[in-house]
Short mmCIF file of C-alpha atoms in Angstrom, two decimals:
data_model
loop_
_atom_site.label_atom_id
_atom_site.label_comp_id
_atom_site.label_asym_id
_atom_site.label_seq_id
_atom_site.Cartn_x
_atom_site.Cartn_y
_atom_site.Cartn_z
CA MET A 1 37.61 -20.17 37.33
CA MET A 2 36.46 -16.72 35.73
CA THR A 3 36.13 -18.01 32.76
CA GLN A 4 34.59 -21.42 33.59
CA ILE A 5 31.59 -19.69 35.10
CA VAL A 6 31.31 -17.24 32.30
CA PHE A 7 31.36 -20.27 29.95
CA TYR A 8 28.42 -21.76 31.89
CA VAL A 9 26.14 -18.82 32.10
CA PHE A 10 26.21 -18.34 28.04
CA ALA A 11 26.25 -22.35 27.13
CA THR A 12 23.00 -22.81 29.85
CA VAL A 13 21.43 -20.20 28.07
CA LEU A 14 22.23 -20.99 24.61
CA VAL A 15 20.66 -24.31 25.51
CA LEU A 16 17.31 -22.89 27.14
CA SER A 17 16.85 -20.69 24.80
CA ALA A 18 17.63 -23.19 21.80
CA GLY A 19 14.82 -25.30 24.19
CA MET A 20 12.70 -22.45 23.59
CA VAL A 21 12.83 -21.84 20.00
CA VAL A 22 11.79 -24.91 19.19
CA SER A 23 9.41 -24.66 22.01
CA ALA A 24 7.73 -21.49 22.07
CA ARG A 25 3.54 -20.90 20.78
CA ASN A 26 4.45 -17.69 18.77
CA PRO A 27 6.92 -18.08 15.79
CA VAL A 28 7.83 -14.75 16.42
CA HIS A 29 9.07 -15.39 20.06
CA SER A 30 10.70 -18.61 18.84
CA VAL A 31 12.77 -16.03 16.83
CA LEU A 32 13.42 -13.73 19.10
CA PHE A 33 14.73 -16.69 20.99
CA LEU A 34 17.22 -17.71 18.66
CA ILE A 35 18.53 -13.86 19.02
CA LEU A 36 19.68 -14.66 22.71
CA ALA A 37 21.19 -17.87 21.20
CA PHE A 38 22.88 -16.30 18.32
CA PHE A 39 23.71 -13.80 21.64
CA ASN A 40 24.82 -16.30 23.50
CA ALA A 41 26.94 -18.15 20.94
CA ALA A 42 29.11 -15.60 20.36
CA GLY A 43 30.12 -14.80 24.38
CA LEU A 44 31.09 -18.59 24.09
CA PHE A 45 33.01 -17.49 21.35
CA LEU A 46 34.54 -14.94 22.86
CA VAL A 47 35.56 -17.09 26.01
CA ALA A 48 37.41 -19.27 23.00
CA GLY A 49 39.36 -16.13 22.23
CA ALA A 50 37.39 -15.57 18.59
CA GLU A 51 36.75 -12.06 18.74
CA PHE A 52 36.14 -11.27 15.43
CA LEU A 53 33.99 -14.32 14.89
CA ALA A 54 31.88 -13.52 17.76
CA MET A 55 31.19 -9.83 16.27
CA ILE A 56 30.79 -11.79 12.60
CA LEU A 57 28.18 -13.26 14.55
CA VAL A 58 26.48 -10.57 16.52
CA ILE A 59 26.55 -8.79 13.10
CA VAL A 60 25.35 -11.11 10.45
CA TYR A 61 23.66 -13.59 12.30
CA VAL A 62 21.45 -10.69 14.72
CA GLY A 63 21.37 -8.05 12.17
CA ALA A 64 20.53 -9.91 9.41
CA VAL A 65 19.41 -13.63 9.46
CA ALA A 66 17.30 -13.23 12.01
CA VAL A 67 15.86 -10.17 9.90
CA LEU A 68 15.07 -12.73 7.12
CA PHE A 69 13.35 -15.16 9.46
CA LEU A 70 11.04 -12.40 11.05
CA PHE A 71 10.42 -11.75 7.31
CA VAL A 72 9.49 -15.59 6.18
CA VAL A 73 7.54 -15.81 9.86
CA MET A 74 5.36 -13.23 9.21
CA MET A 75 5.13 -14.03 4.95
CA LEU A 76 3.47 -17.06 6.30
CA ASP A 77 0.64 -17.39 6.60
CA VAL A 78 0.71 -18.84 10.00
CA ARG A 79 -2.41 -19.84 12.05
CA PHE A 80 -1.27 -21.53 15.65
CA ALA A 81 -3.82 -23.17 17.01
CA GLN A 82 -3.29 -25.23 13.28
CA MET A 83 0.56 -25.27 13.92
CA ARG A 84 0.07 -27.20 17.43
CA GLU A 85 -1.75 -29.71 16.11
CA GLY A 86 0.90 -31.45 14.21
CA LEU A 87 3.30 -31.50 17.54
CA GLN A 88 1.84 -34.68 18.60
CA ARG A 89 1.96 -36.00 15.15
CA TYR A 90 5.34 -35.38 14.64
CA ALA A 91 6.89 -35.53 17.60
CA PRO A 92 7.81 -39.21 17.59
CA PHE A 93 9.34 -38.63 13.95
CA GLY A 94 11.13 -35.30 15.72
CA ALA A 95 12.48 -37.89 18.35
CA ALA A 96 13.52 -40.31 16.08
CA VAL A 97 15.45 -38.60 14.21
CA GLY A 98 17.52 -36.79 17.62
CA LEU A 99 18.12 -40.09 18.78
CA VAL A 100 19.86 -40.88 15.40
CA LEU A 101 21.25 -37.64 15.71
CA LEU A 102 22.70 -37.83 19.16
CA ALA A 103 23.61 -41.13 18.37
CA GLU A 104 25.60 -40.80 15.86
CA LEU A 105 27.99 -37.59 17.25
CA ALA A 106 28.32 -39.78 20.02
CA LEU A 107 29.91 -42.35 18.31
CA ALA A 108 32.09 -39.63 16.48
CA PHE A 109 33.04 -38.29 19.78
CA SER A 110 34.49 -40.99 21.51
CA HIS A 111 36.88 -42.03 18.28
CA TRP A 112 37.82 -37.99 18.19
CA GLN A 113 41.76 -38.16 17.97
CA VAL A 114 43.90 -35.53 18.15
CA ALA A 115 46.47 -35.63 15.77
CA ALA A 116 50.51 -36.49 17.83
CA ASP A 117 51.83 -33.30 15.61
CA ILE A 118 48.88 -30.99 15.76
CA ALA A 119 51.39 -28.17 16.42
CA SER A 120 53.44 -28.83 13.37
CA VAL A 121 50.37 -28.44 11.17
CA PRO A 122 50.90 -24.90 9.28
CA HIS A 123 48.65 -21.80 10.32
CA VAL A 124 47.06 -24.11 13.44
CA VAL A 125 48.61 -21.57 15.61
CA ALA A 126 48.53 -17.71 15.19
CA ALA A 127 51.96 -16.05 15.06
CA PRO A 128 52.46 -13.85 18.43
CA GLY A 129 51.43 -10.70 18.23
CA ARG A 130 48.71 -10.73 16.20
CA THR A 131 45.38 -9.81 16.73
CA ASN A 132 42.39 -12.39 15.45
CA THR A 133 41.07 -10.38 12.97
CA ALA A 134 44.69 -10.41 11.78
CA ALA A 135 45.30 -14.20 12.25
CA LEU A 136 42.64 -15.06 10.52
CA GLY A 137 43.04 -12.68 7.62
CA ASP A 138 46.63 -14.14 7.22
CA VAL A 139 45.49 -17.63 5.74
CA LEU A 140 42.24 -16.50 4.60
CA TYR A 141 43.02 -14.91 1.75
CA THR A 142 46.38 -17.21 0.20
CA HIS A 143 46.02 -20.55 2.08
CA TYR A 144 42.80 -20.90 1.89
CA VAL A 145 42.18 -19.20 -1.29
CA PHE A 146 40.33 -21.79 -3.48
CA LEU A 147 37.63 -22.35 -0.17
CA PHE A 148 37.44 -18.47 -0.41
CA GLU A 149 36.64 -18.18 -4.19
CA ALA A 150 34.29 -20.83 -3.40
CA CYS A 151 32.39 -18.95 -1.06
CA GLY A 152 31.90 -15.89 -2.86
CA LEU A 153 30.51 -19.06 -5.95
CA VAL A 154 27.84 -20.18 -2.97
CA LEU A 155 26.69 -15.95 -2.21
CA LEU A 156 26.84 -15.53 -6.11
CA VAL A 157 24.44 -18.28 -6.40
CA ALA A 158 22.51 -17.86 -3.97
CA MET A 159 22.08 -14.20 -4.89
CA ILE A 160 20.86 -15.87 -8.19
CA GLY A 161 18.72 -17.71 -6.98
CA ALA A 162 17.10 -15.27 -4.44
CA ILE A 163 16.66 -13.60 -7.29
CA VAL A 164 15.13 -16.82 -10.31
CA LEU A 165 12.96 -17.85 -7.32
CA THR A 166 11.28 -14.28 -6.01
CA LEU A 167 11.16 -12.11 -8.40
CA ARG A 168 8.18 -11.39 -10.06
CA GLU A 169 7.32 -9.04 -12.91
CA ARG A 170 4.41 -7.90 -11.64
CA PRO A 171 4.12 -3.72 -12.29
CA MET A 172 2.71 -2.68 -8.43
CA GLY A 173 2.91 0.71 -8.99
CA ARG A 174 3.35 3.27 -11.34
CA ARG A 175 7.19 3.95 -12.00
CA GLN A 176 8.69 7.63 -13.37
CA ASN A 177 10.72 7.92 -17.11
CA ILE A 178 12.81 10.65 -14.78
CA ASP A 179 14.89 11.88 -17.85
CA ARG A 180 11.29 12.58 -19.32
CA GLN A 181 10.01 14.60 -15.87
CA HIS A 182 13.24 16.62 -16.05
CA GLU A 183 12.39 17.61 -19.70
CA ARG A 184 9.62 18.96 -18.53
CA THR A 185 8.94 22.32 -18.09
CA ALA A 186 6.26 24.71 -16.60
CA ALA A 187 5.10 25.94 -20.07
CA ASP A 188 4.84 22.30 -21.19
CA THR A 189 2.41 21.19 -18.45
CA LEU A 190 0.63 24.13 -17.20
CA ALA A 191 -1.56 27.41 -18.55
CA MET A 192 -1.87 30.39 -16.47
CA MET A 193 -5.22 31.98 -17.02
CA THR A 194 -6.69 35.45 -16.59
CA VAL A 195 -9.80 35.09 -14.60
CA PRO A 196 -12.38 37.72 -15.21
CA LEU A 197 -13.29 39.03 -11.60
CA GLY A 198 -17.00 37.63 -11.47
CA GLN A 199 -17.09 35.04 -13.40
CA GLY A 200 -16.21 32.16 -11.37
CA VAL A 201 -14.26 28.96 -12.78
CA ALA A 202 -17.49 27.42 -14.48
CA ALA A 203 -17.66 29.79 -16.80
CA ASN A 204 -13.50 29.05 -17.57
CA GLY A 205 -13.83 26.15 -18.68
CA GLY A 206 -13.61 24.53 -15.25
CA PHE A 207 -10.50 23.70 -13.32
CA ARG A 208 -8.20 23.18 -16.34
CA ARG A 209 -6.34 20.50 -16.19
CA PRO A 210 -2.38 19.61 -17.45
CA GLU A 211 -1.91 20.52 -20.92
CA GLN A 212 -0.68 17.35 -21.58
CA SER A 213 -1.14 14.23 -19.39
CA TYR A 214 0.48 13.40 -16.06
CA TYR A 215 0.94 10.16 -17.80
CA ILE A 216 3.80 11.46 -19.82
CA ALA A 217 6.02 11.17 -17.60
CA SER A 218 5.54 7.86 -16.31
CA VAL A 219 7.48 4.46 -17.58
CA PRO A 220 5.46 2.54 -20.83
CA GLY A 221 4.04 -0.26 -19.17
CA SER A 222 4.16 -0.20 -15.70
CA TYR A 223 1.31 0.14 -13.10
CA GLY A 224 -1.97 1.81 -15.53
CA VAL A 225 -0.31 3.73 -18.13
CA THR A 226 0.18 1.68 -21.90
CA ALA A 227 2.40 0.47 -23.50
CA GLU A 228 2.65 2.80 -26.08
CA PRO A 229 3.71 6.00 -25.15
CA VAL A 230 1.13 8.77 -25.27
CA PRO A 231 0.86 11.20 -28.46
CA GLN A 232 2.31 14.32 -26.95
CA GLY A 233 1.52 18.69 -27.85
CA LYS A 234 -2.02 19.28 -27.23
CA PRO A 235 -2.33 22.40 -27.88
CA ALA A 236 -3.53 24.26 -25.74
CA GLY A 237 -7.49 25.24 -26.78
CA ALA A 238 -8.56 21.77 -26.61
CA ALA A 239 -8.24 22.01 -23.15
CA PRO A 240 -10.90 20.19 -21.75
CA ALA A 241 -14.65 21.99 -21.47
CA ASP A 242 -15.99 19.46 -19.05
CA GLY A 243 -17.87 22.12 -17.18
CA ALA A 244 -18.38 21.49 -13.36
CA PRO A 245 -15.30 21.47 -11.74
CA GLU A 246 -16.05 18.15 -10.03
CA SER A 247 -15.71 16.04 -12.53
CA GLY A 248 -12.86 18.07 -14.52
CA HIS A 249 -10.64 17.66 -11.88
CA GLY A 250 -8.90 14.78 -11.70
CA ALA A 251 -10.10 11.99 -13.73
CA ASP A 252 -7.67 9.68 -14.51
CA ASN A 253 -7.79 8.97 -18.67
CA HIS A 254 -4.58 7.20 -19.53
CA GLY A 255 -3.07 8.01 -22.76
CA GLY A 256 -3.59 11.85 -22.80
CA LEU A 257 -6.25 14.79 -22.21
CA ALA A 258 -9.92 15.20 -23.98
CA GLN A 259 -9.74 12.97 -26.30
CA MET B 1 41.97 -16.33 27.64
CA THR B 2 41.14 -14.63 30.90
CA SER B 3 42.64 -11.37 29.41
CA VAL B 4 39.92 -11.73 26.45
CA LEU B 5 37.33 -11.87 29.23
CA ALA B 6 38.68 -9.07 31.05
CA ASP B 7 39.31 -6.56 27.78
CA TYR B 8 35.34 -7.03 26.86
CA PHE B 9 34.07 -6.21 31.13
CA PRO B 10 33.46 -2.08 29.80
CA VAL B 11 31.18 -3.68 27.30
CA LEU B 12 29.49 -5.50 30.55
CA VAL B 13 29.13 -2.65 31.98
CA PHE B 14 27.29 -1.26 29.06
CA GLY B 15 24.50 -4.49 29.30
CA VAL B 16 24.11 -3.95 32.55
CA LEU B 17 23.95 -0.32 32.90
CA ALA B 18 21.19 -0.94 29.74
CA VAL B 19 19.19 -3.36 30.87
CA ILE B 20 18.80 -1.09 34.32
CA ILE B 21 17.59 1.89 32.17
CA ALA B 22 15.74 -0.07 30.03
CA GLY B 23 14.24 -1.94 33.27
CA ALA B 24 13.41 1.38 34.98
CA MET B 25 11.50 3.01 32.88
CA LEU B 26 8.81 0.04 31.75
CA GLY B 27 8.88 -0.95 35.53
CA SER B 28 8.45 2.67 36.08
CA SER B 29 5.61 2.95 33.98
CA LEU B 30 4.06 0.26 35.07
CA LEU B 31 4.49 1.10 39.03
CA PHE B 32 3.55 4.34 38.78
CA GLY B 33 0.82 4.84 35.75
CA HIS B 34 -2.65 4.73 36.62
CA GLN B 35 -3.94 1.45 34.40
CA LYS B 36 -7.74 1.82 34.24
CA PRO B 37 -8.54 -0.36 30.78
CA TYR B 38 -11.48 -0.59 29.30
CA ALA B 39 -12.86 -2.52 25.89
CA GLU B 40 -12.67 1.25 23.88
CA LYS B 41 -10.00 2.27 25.46
CA VAL B 42 -7.70 -0.91 24.21
CA SER B 43 -9.32 -1.22 20.64
CA ALA B 44 -7.32 -0.37 17.95
CA TYR B 45 -7.50 3.39 16.78
CA GLU B 46 -8.18 3.17 13.44
CA CYS B 47 -8.65 6.81 12.49
CA GLY B 48 -12.89 7.33 12.86
CA PHE B 49 -13.91 4.19 11.81
CA GLU B 50 -13.68 0.57 13.12
CA ALA B 51 -11.08 -1.53 11.85
CA PHE B 52 -11.32 -3.51 9.16
CA ASP B 53 -9.07 -6.12 9.25
CA ASP B 54 -6.16 -7.89 11.74
CA ALA B 55 -3.42 -6.34 10.94
CA ARG B 56 -1.06 -9.58 11.37
CA HIS B 57 -1.62 -9.27 7.23
CA ARG B 58 0.96 -11.56 5.27
CA PHE B 59 4.59 -9.88 4.11
CA ASP B 60 5.29 -9.22 0.54
CA VAL B 61 8.24 -11.06 -1.18
CA ARG B 62 9.94 -8.72 -1.95
CA PHE B 63 11.03 -7.99 1.38
CA TYR B 64 12.60 -11.36 1.83
CA LEU B 65 14.51 -10.80 -1.50
CA VAL B 66 15.83 -7.10 -0.12
CA ALA B 67 16.53 -9.06 3.37
CA ILE B 68 18.79 -12.01 1.46
CA LEU B 69 20.36 -9.57 -1.21
CA PHE B 70 21.34 -7.61 2.35
CA ILE B 71 23.07 -10.24 4.37
CA ILE B 72 24.89 -10.90 0.84
CA PHE B 73 26.32 -7.98 0.60
CA ASP B 74 27.07 -8.22 4.17
CA LEU B 75 28.81 -11.01 4.31
CA GLU B 76 30.97 -9.87 1.71
CA VAL B 77 31.93 -6.48 3.55
CA ALA B 78 32.61 -9.15 6.60
CA PHE B 79 34.66 -10.62 4.59
CA LEU B 80 36.90 -7.71 3.15
CA PHE B 81 37.81 -7.02 7.21
CA PRO B 82 40.62 -9.44 8.32
CA TRP B 83 41.67 -8.92 4.72
CA ALA B 84 42.17 -4.89 4.61
CA VAL B 85 43.69 -5.83 8.77
CA SER B 86 46.26 -8.05 6.94
CA LEU B 87 47.05 -6.77 3.96
CA SER B 88 50.75 -5.80 4.27
CA ARG B 89 51.28 -9.39 4.84
CA ILE B 90 49.21 -11.72 2.50
CA GLY B 91 50.55 -9.50 -0.59
CA LEU B 92 49.25 -9.37 -4.30
CA PHE B 93 48.45 -12.70 -4.23
CA GLY B 94 45.79 -11.52 -0.81
CA PHE B 95 44.46 -8.55 -3.10
CA LEU B 96 44.28 -10.58 -6.46
CA SER B 97 42.30 -13.39 -4.82
CA MET B 98 39.90 -10.71 -2.92
CA MET B 99 39.79 -9.22 -6.22
CA GLY B 100 37.94 -12.45 -7.60
CA PHE B 101 36.47 -12.80 -4.68
CA LEU B 102 34.49 -8.95 -5.23
CA GLY B 103 34.20 -9.93 -8.82
CA ILE B 104 32.25 -12.56 -8.49
CA LEU B 105 29.66 -10.83 -6.29
CA THR B 106 29.65 -7.82 -8.60
CA VAL B 107 28.46 -10.36 -11.66
CA GLY B 108 25.65 -11.02 -9.28
CA PHE B 109 25.42 -7.57 -8.49
CA ILE B 110 25.45 -6.46 -11.85
CA TYR B 111 22.59 -9.31 -12.46
CA GLU B 112 20.17 -8.15 -10.19
CA TRP B 113 20.63 -4.35 -11.23
CA CYS B 114 19.88 -5.95 -14.49
CA LYS B 115 16.63 -7.79 -13.03
CA GLY B 116 15.44 -4.70 -11.47
CA ALA B 117 16.18 -6.85 -8.09
CA LEU B 118 16.66 -3.20 -6.74
CA ASP B 119 13.52 -1.48 -7.97
CA TRP B 120 10.84 -0.39 -5.62
CA ASP B 121 7.96 0.76 -7.88
#
């Protein structure tokens, strides 16, 4: 009795939230209703006794797939009013497709027959005393090994496909060559000066920039860095004499200083 | 299967408590707070100047790549759970089948590492 009540609560909320997924005005709200639908499907799995599947549904679908859908929704340049315009036009097609699907499902389920010797099929009943997760693990890696390895191949194809489709060689930022950055010492980059009292910095050549370029430790070819490595080892006397501190501070010439 | 549902009664209690606490926080601030909005107060604060643009920009496609790579390795870990639970039963064959699965995904991992899909420059 209790099981029936729980089932109908979960199923009702699942159907209602699935309806809201397609009818919500804001796509972000659709994704949130999709999360609610996932949670209720997990509840249905629990009612059926499939604890492991319920938890995996929550972890994988709510934790990862819903986030992916949110990213997809936010990547699209959605104009909400424009999206509503299409509803009237596409409603007949959608209804036709749905009707065909419904008819096919009705046909399939009306001729569905459970085999008479269902109990003799191997692994259809879990060994007594095994938990849900253990019963899955008993058959998944031995009896269904080909499907399992094929699943790994599908995941590999998804990974490579996602990389091929979305990875662009478009350097957006300046990357550091970590080894060269670690090799630098303070003496390579800084010059300590003794400034006489009362003279100020302008008389001593302005604010001193580093003896070598800032870019000496950045990856050649990354954003804003010329492809060939910058010449090293500027003599300390060749520090810029720009004079005014404003121009001497943080001028971004690439490839070396004060050429 | 009532026993499975009965096992999850504490989860239900936690869920109900979470809803009550969250509802109390939201509802009491709605009930007891002073709410006198006007145009300046509800406008976006942009550090001293007018907001340039709508905040709803399109996301970079690289977020999608990170999310899909996360899903794939999430699934890999999900497959490891039943394997670890029943490793004593499935023997060497089960162990090696999981090693093959992990090997396939490691090929993809090396590929994405070498392509620089994990770099965020």
